[in-house]
mmCIF file of C-alpha atoms in Angstrom:
data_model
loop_
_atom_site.group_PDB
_atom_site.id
_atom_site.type_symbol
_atom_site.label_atom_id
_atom_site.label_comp_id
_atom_site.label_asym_id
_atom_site.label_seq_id
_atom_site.Cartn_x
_atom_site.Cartn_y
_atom_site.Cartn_z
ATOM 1 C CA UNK A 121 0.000 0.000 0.000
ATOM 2 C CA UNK A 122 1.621 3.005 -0.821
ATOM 3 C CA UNK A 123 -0.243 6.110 1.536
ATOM 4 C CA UNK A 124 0.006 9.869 1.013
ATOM 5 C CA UNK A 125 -0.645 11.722 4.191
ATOM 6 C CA UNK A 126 -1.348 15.390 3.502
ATOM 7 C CA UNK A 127 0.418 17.820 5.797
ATOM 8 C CA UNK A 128 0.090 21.563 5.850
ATOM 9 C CA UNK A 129 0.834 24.401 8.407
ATOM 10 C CA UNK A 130 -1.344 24.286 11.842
ATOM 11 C CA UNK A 131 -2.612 21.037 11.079
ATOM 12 C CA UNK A 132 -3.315 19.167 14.500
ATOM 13 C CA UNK A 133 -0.710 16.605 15.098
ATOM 14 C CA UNK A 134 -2.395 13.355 16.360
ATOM 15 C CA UNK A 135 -5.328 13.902 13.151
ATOM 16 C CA UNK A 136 -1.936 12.664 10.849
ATOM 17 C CA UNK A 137 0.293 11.098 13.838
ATOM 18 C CA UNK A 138 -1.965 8.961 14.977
ATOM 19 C CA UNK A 139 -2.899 7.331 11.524
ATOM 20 C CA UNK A 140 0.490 7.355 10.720
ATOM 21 C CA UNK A 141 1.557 5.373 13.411
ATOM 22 C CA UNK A 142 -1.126 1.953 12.662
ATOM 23 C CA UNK A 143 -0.307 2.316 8.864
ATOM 24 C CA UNK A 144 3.228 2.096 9.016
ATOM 25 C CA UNK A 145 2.929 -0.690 11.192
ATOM 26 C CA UNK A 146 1.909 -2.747 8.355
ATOM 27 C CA UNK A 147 4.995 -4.584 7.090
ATOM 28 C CA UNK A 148 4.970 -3.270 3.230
ATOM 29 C CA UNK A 149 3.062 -0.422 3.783
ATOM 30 C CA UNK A 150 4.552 3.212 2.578
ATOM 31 C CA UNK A 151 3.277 6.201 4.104
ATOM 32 C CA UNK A 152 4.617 9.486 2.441
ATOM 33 C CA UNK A 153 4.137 13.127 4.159
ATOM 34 C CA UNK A 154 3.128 15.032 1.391
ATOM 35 C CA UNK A 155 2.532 19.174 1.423
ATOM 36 C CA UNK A 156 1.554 21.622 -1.082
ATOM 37 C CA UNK A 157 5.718 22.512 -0.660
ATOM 38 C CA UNK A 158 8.418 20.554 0.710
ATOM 39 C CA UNK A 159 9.981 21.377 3.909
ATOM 40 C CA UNK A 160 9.278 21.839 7.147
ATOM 41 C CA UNK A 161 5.348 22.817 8.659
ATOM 42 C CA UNK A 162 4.401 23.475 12.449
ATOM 43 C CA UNK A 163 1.821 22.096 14.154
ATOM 44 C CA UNK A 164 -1.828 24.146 15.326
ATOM 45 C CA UNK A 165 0.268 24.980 18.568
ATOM 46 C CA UNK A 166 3.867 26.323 17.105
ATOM 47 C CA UNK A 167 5.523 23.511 19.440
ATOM 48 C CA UNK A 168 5.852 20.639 17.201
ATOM 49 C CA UNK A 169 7.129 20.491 13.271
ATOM 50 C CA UNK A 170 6.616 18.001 10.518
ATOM 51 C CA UNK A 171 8.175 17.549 7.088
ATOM 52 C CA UNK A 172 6.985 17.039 3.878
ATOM 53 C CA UNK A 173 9.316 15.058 2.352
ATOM 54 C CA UNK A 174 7.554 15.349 -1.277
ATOM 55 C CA UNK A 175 5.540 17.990 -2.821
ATOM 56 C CA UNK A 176 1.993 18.050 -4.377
ATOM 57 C CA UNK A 177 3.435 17.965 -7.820
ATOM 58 C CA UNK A 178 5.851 14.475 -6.872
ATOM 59 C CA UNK A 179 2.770 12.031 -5.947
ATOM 60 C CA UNK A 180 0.644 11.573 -8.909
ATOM 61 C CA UNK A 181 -1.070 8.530 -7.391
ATOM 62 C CA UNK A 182 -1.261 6.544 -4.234
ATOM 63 C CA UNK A 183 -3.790 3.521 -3.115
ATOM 64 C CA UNK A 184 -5.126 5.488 -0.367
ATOM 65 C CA UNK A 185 -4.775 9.147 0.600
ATOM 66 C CA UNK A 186 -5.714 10.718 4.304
ATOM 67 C CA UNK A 187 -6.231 14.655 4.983
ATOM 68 C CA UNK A 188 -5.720 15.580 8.379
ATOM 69 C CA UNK A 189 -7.721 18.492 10.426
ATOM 70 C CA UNK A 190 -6.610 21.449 12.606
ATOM 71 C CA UNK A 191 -7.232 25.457 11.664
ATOM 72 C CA UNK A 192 -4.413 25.558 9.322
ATOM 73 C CA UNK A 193 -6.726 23.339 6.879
ATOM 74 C CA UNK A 194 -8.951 26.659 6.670
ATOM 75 C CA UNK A 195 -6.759 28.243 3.482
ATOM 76 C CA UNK A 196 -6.931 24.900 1.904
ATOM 77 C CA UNK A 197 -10.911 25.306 1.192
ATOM 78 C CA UNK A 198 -9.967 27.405 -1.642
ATOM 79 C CA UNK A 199 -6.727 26.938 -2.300
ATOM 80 C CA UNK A 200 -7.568 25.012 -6.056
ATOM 81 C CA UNK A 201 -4.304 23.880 -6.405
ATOM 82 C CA UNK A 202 -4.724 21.132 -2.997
ATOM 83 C CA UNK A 203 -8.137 20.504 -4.148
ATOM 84 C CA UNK A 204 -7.158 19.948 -7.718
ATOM 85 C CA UNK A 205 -5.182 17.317 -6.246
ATOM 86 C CA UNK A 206 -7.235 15.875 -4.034
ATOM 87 C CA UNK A 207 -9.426 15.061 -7.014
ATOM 88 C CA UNK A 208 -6.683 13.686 -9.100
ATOM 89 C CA UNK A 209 -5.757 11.459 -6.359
ATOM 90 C CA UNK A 210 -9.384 10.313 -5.852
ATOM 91 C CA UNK A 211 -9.705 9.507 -9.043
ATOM 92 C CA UNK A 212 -7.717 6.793 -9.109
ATOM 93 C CA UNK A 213 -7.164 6.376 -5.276
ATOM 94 C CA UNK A 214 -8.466 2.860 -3.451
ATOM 95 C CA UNK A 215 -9.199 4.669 -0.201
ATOM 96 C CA UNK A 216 -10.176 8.389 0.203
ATOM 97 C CA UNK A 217 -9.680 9.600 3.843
ATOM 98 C CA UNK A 218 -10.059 12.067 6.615
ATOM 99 C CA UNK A 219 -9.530 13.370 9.913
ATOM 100 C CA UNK A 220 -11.575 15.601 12.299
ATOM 101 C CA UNK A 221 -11.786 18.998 9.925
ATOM 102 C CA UNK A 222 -9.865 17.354 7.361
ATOM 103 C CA UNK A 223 -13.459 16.336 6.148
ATOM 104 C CA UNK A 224 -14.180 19.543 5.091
ATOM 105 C CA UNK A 225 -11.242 19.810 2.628
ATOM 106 C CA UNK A 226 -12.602 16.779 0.828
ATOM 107 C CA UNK A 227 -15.961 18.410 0.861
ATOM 108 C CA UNK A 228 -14.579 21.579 -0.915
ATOM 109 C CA UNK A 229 -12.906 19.421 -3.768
ATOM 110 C CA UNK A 230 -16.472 18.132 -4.201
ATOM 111 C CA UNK A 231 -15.658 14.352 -2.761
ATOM 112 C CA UNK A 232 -18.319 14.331 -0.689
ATOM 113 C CA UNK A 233 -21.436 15.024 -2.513
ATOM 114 C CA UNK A 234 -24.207 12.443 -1.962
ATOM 115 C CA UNK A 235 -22.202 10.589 0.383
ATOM 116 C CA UNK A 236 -22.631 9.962 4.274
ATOM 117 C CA UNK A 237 -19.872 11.272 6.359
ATOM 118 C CA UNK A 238 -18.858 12.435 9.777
ATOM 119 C CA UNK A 239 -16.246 14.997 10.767
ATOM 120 C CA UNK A 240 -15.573 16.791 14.302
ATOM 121 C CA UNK A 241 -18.611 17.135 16.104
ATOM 122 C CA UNK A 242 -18.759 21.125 16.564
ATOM 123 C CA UNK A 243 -18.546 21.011 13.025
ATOM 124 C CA UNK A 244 -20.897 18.223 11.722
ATOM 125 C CA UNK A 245 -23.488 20.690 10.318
ATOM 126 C CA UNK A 246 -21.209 22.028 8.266
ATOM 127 C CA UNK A 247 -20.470 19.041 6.070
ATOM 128 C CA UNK A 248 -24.071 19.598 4.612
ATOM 129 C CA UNK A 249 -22.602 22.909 2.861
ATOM 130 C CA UNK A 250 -21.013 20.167 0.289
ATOM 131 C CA UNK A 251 -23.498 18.364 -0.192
ATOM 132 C CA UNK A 252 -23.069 15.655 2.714
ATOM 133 C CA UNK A 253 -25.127 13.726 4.931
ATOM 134 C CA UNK A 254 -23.596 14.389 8.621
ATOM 135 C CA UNK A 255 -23.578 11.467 10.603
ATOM 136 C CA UNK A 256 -21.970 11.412 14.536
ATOM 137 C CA UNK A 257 -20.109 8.462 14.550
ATOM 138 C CA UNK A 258 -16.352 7.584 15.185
ATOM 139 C CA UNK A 259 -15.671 7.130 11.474
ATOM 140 C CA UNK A 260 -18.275 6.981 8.409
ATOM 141 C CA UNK A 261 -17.436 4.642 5.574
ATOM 142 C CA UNK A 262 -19.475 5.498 1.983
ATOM 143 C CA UNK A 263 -17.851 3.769 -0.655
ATOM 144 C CA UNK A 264 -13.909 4.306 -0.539
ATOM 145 C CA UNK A 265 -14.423 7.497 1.214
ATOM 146 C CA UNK A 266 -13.798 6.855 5.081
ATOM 147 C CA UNK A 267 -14.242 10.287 7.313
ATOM 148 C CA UNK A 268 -12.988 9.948 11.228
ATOM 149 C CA UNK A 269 -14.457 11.905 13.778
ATOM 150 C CA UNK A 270 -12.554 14.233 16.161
ATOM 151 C CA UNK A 271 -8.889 13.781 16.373
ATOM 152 C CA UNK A 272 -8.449 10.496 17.966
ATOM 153 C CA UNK A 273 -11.069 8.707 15.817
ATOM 154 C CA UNK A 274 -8.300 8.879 12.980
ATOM 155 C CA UNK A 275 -6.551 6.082 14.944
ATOM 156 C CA UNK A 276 -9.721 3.771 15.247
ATOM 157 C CA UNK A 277 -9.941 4.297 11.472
ATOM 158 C CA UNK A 278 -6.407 3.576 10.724
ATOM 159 C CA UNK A 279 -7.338 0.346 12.441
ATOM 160 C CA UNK A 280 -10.597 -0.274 10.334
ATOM 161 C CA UNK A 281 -8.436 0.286 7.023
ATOM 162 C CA UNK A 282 -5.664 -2.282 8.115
ATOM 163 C CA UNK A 283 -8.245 -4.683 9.096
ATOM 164 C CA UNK A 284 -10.155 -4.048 5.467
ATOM 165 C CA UNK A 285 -6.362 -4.335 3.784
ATOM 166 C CA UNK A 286 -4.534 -6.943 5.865
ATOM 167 C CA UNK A 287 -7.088 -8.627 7.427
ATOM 168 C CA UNK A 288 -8.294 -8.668 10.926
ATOM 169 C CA UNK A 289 -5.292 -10.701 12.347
ATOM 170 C CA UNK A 290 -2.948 -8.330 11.316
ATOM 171 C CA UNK A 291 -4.781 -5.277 13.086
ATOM 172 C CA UNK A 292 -4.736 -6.926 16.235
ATOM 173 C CA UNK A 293 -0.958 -7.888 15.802
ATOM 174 C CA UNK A 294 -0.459 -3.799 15.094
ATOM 175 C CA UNK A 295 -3.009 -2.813 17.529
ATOM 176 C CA UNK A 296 -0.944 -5.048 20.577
ATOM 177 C CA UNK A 297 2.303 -3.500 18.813
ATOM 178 C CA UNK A 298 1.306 -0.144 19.579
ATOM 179 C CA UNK A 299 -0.377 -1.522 23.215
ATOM 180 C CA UNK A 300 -3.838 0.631 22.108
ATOM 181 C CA UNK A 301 -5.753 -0.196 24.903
ATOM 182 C CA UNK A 302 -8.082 2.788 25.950
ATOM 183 C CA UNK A 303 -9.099 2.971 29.297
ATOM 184 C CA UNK A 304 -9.633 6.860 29.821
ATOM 185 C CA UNK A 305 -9.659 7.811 33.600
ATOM 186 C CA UNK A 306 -12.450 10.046 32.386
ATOM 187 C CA UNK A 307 -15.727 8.894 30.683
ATOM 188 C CA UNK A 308 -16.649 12.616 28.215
ATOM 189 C CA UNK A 309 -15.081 11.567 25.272
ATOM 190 C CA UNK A 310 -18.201 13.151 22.950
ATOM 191 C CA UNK A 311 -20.840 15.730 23.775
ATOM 192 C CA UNK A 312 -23.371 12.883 24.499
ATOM 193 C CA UNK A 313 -21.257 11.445 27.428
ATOM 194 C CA UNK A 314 -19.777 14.641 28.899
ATOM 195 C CA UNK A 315 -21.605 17.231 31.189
ATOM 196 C CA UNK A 316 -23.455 19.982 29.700
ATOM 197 C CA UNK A 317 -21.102 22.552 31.223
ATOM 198 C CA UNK A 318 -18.339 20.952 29.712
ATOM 199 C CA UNK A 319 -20.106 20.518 25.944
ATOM 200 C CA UNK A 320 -20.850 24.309 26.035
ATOM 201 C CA UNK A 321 -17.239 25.629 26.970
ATOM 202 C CA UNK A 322 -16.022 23.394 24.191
ATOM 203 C CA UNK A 323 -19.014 24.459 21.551
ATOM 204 C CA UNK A 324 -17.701 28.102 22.315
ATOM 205 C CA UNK A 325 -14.097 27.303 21.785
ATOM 206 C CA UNK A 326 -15.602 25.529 18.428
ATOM 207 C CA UNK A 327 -17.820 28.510 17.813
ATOM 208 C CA UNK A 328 -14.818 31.432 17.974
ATOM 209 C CA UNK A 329 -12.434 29.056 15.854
ATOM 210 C CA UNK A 330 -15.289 28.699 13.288
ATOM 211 C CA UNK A 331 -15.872 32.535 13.269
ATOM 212 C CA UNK A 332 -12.228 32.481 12.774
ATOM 213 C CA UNK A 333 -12.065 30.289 9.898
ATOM 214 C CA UNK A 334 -15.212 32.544 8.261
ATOM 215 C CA UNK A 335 -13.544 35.575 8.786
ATOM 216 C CA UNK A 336 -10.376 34.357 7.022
ATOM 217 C CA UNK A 337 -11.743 33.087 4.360
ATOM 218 C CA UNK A 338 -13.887 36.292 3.156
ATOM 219 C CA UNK A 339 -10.615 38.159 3.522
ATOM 220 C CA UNK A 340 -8.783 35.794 1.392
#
């Protein structure tokens, strides 16, 4: 399998990280950071950098292809050049995939039209703006389009996909490799488990970083 993982400024680490780490875990398996330039990008906090060891224009094809999320992904709703891509890719691609936010970017290179799919959950509504059904799951698969939930749902998907490539016994062998056992000390891992004073702080966190993300695209 080879993999292209899309990386960009401020995306949010674990959305590609955590994927990363179950795919190349797969003996065979090639996963490839991929940006619209080669070089170094820093993560949504500053703290943490990535490279992009190959540029848009030096992967042409790949069996499956995975967009992360974070509030550098913003730009990349109009920037034609990573959408153009994205649909070149897709074309041919065997898997189509996303992280948290990363589902939008799909949806603005017109990937998600007609199908179901799921995306962070202060943002689920939004998927309907390109033509999606929103569903709140973990991870959404329509086809060869698979869309992961907030951040950590990227790993669970990871999983699915090794299970769907390799087979089941080779996830498990990966997942025991890695030791990915959840057992959170705390139980408000989505807004139907967590207290309602908790859902709102977070829904206004959402709500100023989507304001945000308006804002900057009407200036660009």
């Amino acid at each position: 399998m080879q993999i292209a993982i899309l990386i960009f400024e401020k995306l949010t680490a674990l959305d590609a990280i955590g994927p990363y780490e179950v795919l190349r875990s797969v003996p065979g398996w090639e996963v490839k950071f991929v940006g619209p330039e080669k070089g170094h990008v820093r993560t949504d906090c500053g703290a943490l950098g990535l490279s992009a060891d190959y540029s848009l224009d030096e992967v042409s094809a790949v069996d499956m292809v995975l967009v992360p999320g974070g509030k550098g992904n913003r730009p990349l709703l109009e920037d034609e050049t990573v959408l153009s891509w994205l649909r070149e890719i897709d074309a041919q691609s065997k898997w189509t995939t996303s992280v948290c936010t990363g589902a939008l970017v799909l949806g603005a290179a017109g990937l998600l039209e007609g199908k179901r799919a799921t995306t962070y959950w202060p943002f689920l509504e939004q998927l309907r703006e390109y033509g999606a059904e929103p569903v709140g799951s973990r991870f959404v698969e329509d086809g060869k389009t698979i869309t992961a939930a907030g951040v950590s749902a990227g790993i669970d998907m990871a999983f699915h996909l090794v299970g769907q490539e390799a087979g089941p016994e080779v996830a498990q062998a990966v997942q025991l490799g890695i030791e990915y056992d959840p057992q959170p000390p705390f139980d408000s891992g989505s807004p139907d488990k967590a207290a309602g004073p908790i859902v709102e702080l977070i829904e206004s966190v959402a709500g100023a970083s989507s304001e945000e993300w308006l804002g900057a695209n009407e200036r660009a």
